Short mmCIF file of C-alpha atoms in Angstrom, two decimals:
data_model
loop_
_atom_site.label_atom_id
_atom_site.label_comp_id
_atom_site.label_asym_id
_atom_site.label_seq_id
_atom_site.Cartn_x
_atom_site.Cartn_y
_atom_site.Cartn_z
CA TYR A 1 61.64 86.66 171.31
CA LYS A 2 58.40 86.71 169.02
CA HIS A 3 58.30 83.38 167.48
CA PRO A 4 55.14 81.59 168.18
CA PRO A 5 54.82 77.76 167.30
CA VAL A 6 54.01 76.47 163.94
CA ASN A 7 51.20 73.82 164.13
CA ASN A 8 51.96 70.40 162.34
CA LEU A 9 55.70 71.21 161.86
CA VAL A 10 57.40 68.65 159.91
CA LYS A 11 60.95 68.45 161.44
CA SER A 12 62.30 66.23 158.85
CA ARG A 13 62.15 69.21 156.57
CA LEU A 14 64.69 71.15 158.60
CA THR A 15 67.69 69.84 156.86
CA GLN A 16 69.73 72.95 157.48
CA CYS A 17 69.26 72.79 161.34
CA SER A 18 72.60 72.47 163.11
CA ALA A 19 73.61 69.18 164.89
CA LYS A 20 73.91 71.09 168.04
CA CYS A 21 70.24 71.27 168.05
CA PRO A 22 68.74 67.56 167.87
CA LYS A 23 65.31 67.63 166.26
CA TRP A 24 63.64 66.19 169.28
CA TRP A 25 64.35 69.39 171.27
CA ILE A 26 62.33 71.57 168.65
CA GLY A 27 58.98 72.26 170.07
CA ASP A 28 59.44 70.06 173.36
CA GLY A 29 58.56 72.88 175.78
CA THR A 30 62.06 73.90 176.76
CA CYS A 31 63.63 76.88 175.19
CA ASP A 32 67.15 75.86 173.49
CA LYS A 33 69.37 78.68 172.48
CA ASN A 34 71.07 76.27 170.01
CA CYS A 35 67.72 75.97 168.25
CA LEU A 36 66.93 79.57 168.31
CA ASN A 37 67.36 80.28 164.55
CA ALA A 38 65.39 80.19 161.26
CA GLU A 39 67.02 76.84 160.21
CA CYS A 40 65.61 75.17 163.35
CA ALA A 41 62.26 76.93 163.03
CA TRP A 42 63.02 78.99 166.16
CA ASP A 43 62.62 76.07 168.52
CA ASN A 44 58.96 75.97 167.23
CA GLY A 45 57.90 78.47 169.83
CA ASP A 46 59.68 77.21 172.93
CA CYS A 47 61.35 80.57 173.24
CA ASP A 48 58.36 82.76 172.90
CA LEU A 49 58.40 85.25 175.70
CA THR A 50 55.87 87.82 174.28
CA LYS A 51 53.14 86.80 176.91
CA ILE A 52 55.44 86.71 179.85
CA PRO A 53 56.01 90.18 181.67
CA ARG A 54 59.65 91.07 182.82
CA LEU A 55 59.73 90.48 186.59
CA ALA A 56 61.64 91.66 189.54
CA TYR A 57 61.50 89.53 192.72
CA LEU A 58 62.21 91.78 195.85
CA HIS A 59 63.70 89.35 198.03
CA VAL A 60 63.14 90.87 201.58
CA ARG A 61 65.46 89.34 204.27
CA LYS A 62 63.83 87.06 206.83
CA THR A 63 60.88 86.10 204.63
CA GLY A 64 62.16 82.60 203.60
CA GLY A 65 61.80 83.60 200.01
CA THR A 66 64.77 81.72 198.47
CA SER A 67 62.62 78.77 197.24
CA LEU A 68 60.27 81.14 195.44
CA HIS A 69 63.25 82.68 193.57
CA LYS A 70 64.41 79.23 192.69
CA TYR A 71 60.81 78.37 191.00
CA LEU A 72 60.71 81.84 189.27
CA ALA A 73 64.16 81.66 187.86
CA LEU A 74 63.61 78.12 186.60
CA MET A 75 60.43 79.11 184.96
CA TYR A 76 62.13 82.09 183.10
CA ALA A 77 65.09 80.04 182.25
CA SER A 78 62.90 77.38 180.65
CA TYR A 79 61.30 79.81 178.40
CA GLY A 80 64.75 81.05 177.30
CA GLY A 81 64.58 84.35 179.51
CA ASN A 82 67.70 85.97 180.75
CA VAL A 83 67.76 85.41 184.63
CA CYS A 84 69.67 87.78 186.60
CA ARG A 85 70.55 88.11 190.44
CA ILE A 86 71.66 91.28 192.13
CA PHE A 87 73.58 90.87 195.51
CA SER A 88 73.78 93.61 198.03
CA PHE A 89 76.87 92.20 199.51
CA ASP A 90 80.13 90.90 198.26
CA CYS A 91 79.88 87.12 197.66
CA ASN A 92 82.57 84.91 196.27
CA PRO A 93 81.69 82.58 194.92
CA CYS A 94 78.17 83.65 193.91
CA SER A 95 75.42 81.30 192.92
CA CYS A 96 72.50 81.68 190.82
CA GLY A 97 70.44 80.15 193.61
CA TYR A 98 68.77 77.38 191.32
CA TRP A 99 69.61 74.45 189.33
CA ASP A 100 68.93 74.80 185.75
CA PRO A 101 68.59 71.37 184.17
CA ASN A 102 68.75 72.53 180.71
CA ALA A 103 72.07 74.64 181.23
CA LYS A 104 74.49 72.22 179.71
CA ARG A 105 72.52 71.60 176.58
CA ASN A 106 72.36 75.37 176.16
CA GLY A 107 76.01 75.77 176.59
CA LEU A 108 75.61 77.56 179.86
CA GLY A 109 78.01 75.63 182.11
CA THR A 110 76.62 73.87 185.07
CA GLY A 111 73.15 74.13 186.45
CA MET A 112 73.99 76.53 189.23
CA ASN A 113 75.82 79.18 187.19
CA ALA A 114 73.53 79.72 184.31
CA CYS A 115 72.45 83.23 185.20
CA THR A 116 73.94 86.75 185.20
CA ILE A 117 75.36 87.78 188.62
CA ILE A 118 75.28 91.64 189.22
CA ASN A 119 77.18 92.36 192.44
CA ARG A 120 77.06 95.58 194.35
CA SER A 121 78.50 96.30 197.69
CA GLN A 122 76.64 98.57 200.12
CA ILE A 123 78.60 101.60 201.37
CA ASP A 124 77.86 103.02 204.89
CA SER A 125 74.70 100.89 205.23
CA GLU A 126 73.22 102.49 202.14
CA THR A 127 70.85 100.28 199.98
CA LYS A 128 71.16 102.27 196.85
CA CYS A 129 72.23 100.24 194.04
CA ASP A 130 74.23 102.60 191.75
CA GLY A 131 74.12 101.51 188.08
CA CYS A 132 71.87 98.38 188.85
CA VAL A 133 69.18 99.49 186.36
CA ASP A 134 71.65 100.13 183.60
CA ASP A 135 73.10 96.65 184.10
CA VAL A 136 69.69 95.04 184.03
CA ILE A 137 68.96 96.71 180.68
CA LYS A 138 72.62 95.86 179.44
CA HIS A 139 72.19 92.15 180.26
CA ASN A 140 68.50 92.09 178.95
CA CYS A 141 67.32 90.55 182.18
CA HIS A 142 63.75 89.15 181.91
CA TYR A 143 63.68 87.90 185.60
CA VAL A 144 65.79 89.58 188.18
CA GLU A 145 66.09 88.78 191.95
CA LEU A 146 66.89 91.80 194.03
CA HIS A 147 68.63 90.09 196.76
CA HIS A 148 68.27 92.14 200.14
CA TRP A 149 67.74 95.49 198.42
CA ASP A 150 65.08 97.97 199.33
CA ILE A 151 62.11 99.22 197.65
CA THR A 152 63.83 102.03 195.70
CA LEU A 153 65.67 99.60 193.26
CA ALA A 154 62.35 97.69 192.73
CA ASP A 155 60.69 101.08 192.01
CA SER A 156 63.30 102.03 189.56
CA LEU A 157 62.67 98.92 187.53
CA ARG A 158 58.99 99.23 187.83
CA LYS A 159 59.40 102.47 185.97
CA ILE A 160 61.07 100.74 183.03
CA GLY A 161 58.19 98.16 182.72
CA PHE A 162 59.07 95.44 185.20
CA LYS A 163 56.20 93.80 187.28
CA ILE A 164 57.48 93.65 190.98
CA ILE A 165 56.43 90.92 193.50
CA THR A 166 57.72 89.99 196.82
CA MET A 167 56.83 87.59 199.79
CA LEU A 168 56.17 88.90 203.26
CA ARG A 169 55.89 86.95 206.49
CA HIS A 170 56.29 87.81 210.10
CA PRO A 171 60.05 87.81 210.23
CA MET A 172 60.40 87.36 214.06
CA GLY A 173 58.50 84.17 213.85
CA LEU A 174 61.19 82.64 211.54
CA LEU A 175 64.61 81.09 212.26
CA GLU A 176 67.39 82.58 210.21
CA SER A 177 68.50 80.30 207.40
CA SER A 178 71.78 80.08 205.85
CA TYR A 179 70.52 82.05 202.99
CA ASN A 180 69.87 85.27 205.03
CA TYR A 181 72.21 88.04 204.99
CA GLU A 182 72.94 88.19 208.70
CA ALA A 183 74.33 84.46 208.30
CA PHE A 184 76.77 85.67 205.52
CA ALA A 185 77.58 88.87 207.60
CA ARG A 186 78.68 86.84 210.70
CA HIS A 187 81.28 85.11 208.31
CA GLY A 188 82.98 88.38 207.31
CA GLN A 189 81.06 89.66 204.46
CA SER A 190 81.44 93.47 204.01
CA GLY A 191 78.60 95.94 203.97
CA GLN A 192 75.60 96.26 206.02
CA ILE A 193 71.86 96.30 205.83
CA PRO A 194 70.14 99.04 208.00
CA GLY A 195 68.94 97.51 211.24
CA TYR A 196 65.58 95.79 211.31
CA THR A 197 62.96 97.00 213.90
CA PRO A 198 60.19 94.62 214.62
#
């Protein structure tokens, strides 16, 4: 979106703005999709994503990176960005992995399901994500978490303009958390990730 804020906006003059967009939401620092129209002054810049790069977070297993994903997803959601999460295994139910406190007011259900889930199963321990880049484009993802994929998917997104970040720590020094793939795999999830050699 390219709608910068207007200085000294007089909200009382927005007489055509829908009741679904209370005037106090306009320009409050949170992007509201109900206010993202000319009648509501395009939420007075709250949804301006022009200075925020598209970002892919390569969530490497055993790094404890789930908290970083939560913060990044919430930041992009607060600016009105489309948050996506690509799982490398079958998960049902799948979660967005973060709580969006503005989801309800934006008509996105509960705070834990306010993102787009892209689910791909691995076949024969391959980490290739067939069609994932096309899905990221289709869903207009501004931020995407690559949940336990390898660098090839991140590189494919880099080639279409995404910035790539990851978090690395010494994996052998960490206890496995319930968020790690291995914990899910022990409970009957299909697909495998290639073996890890320290």
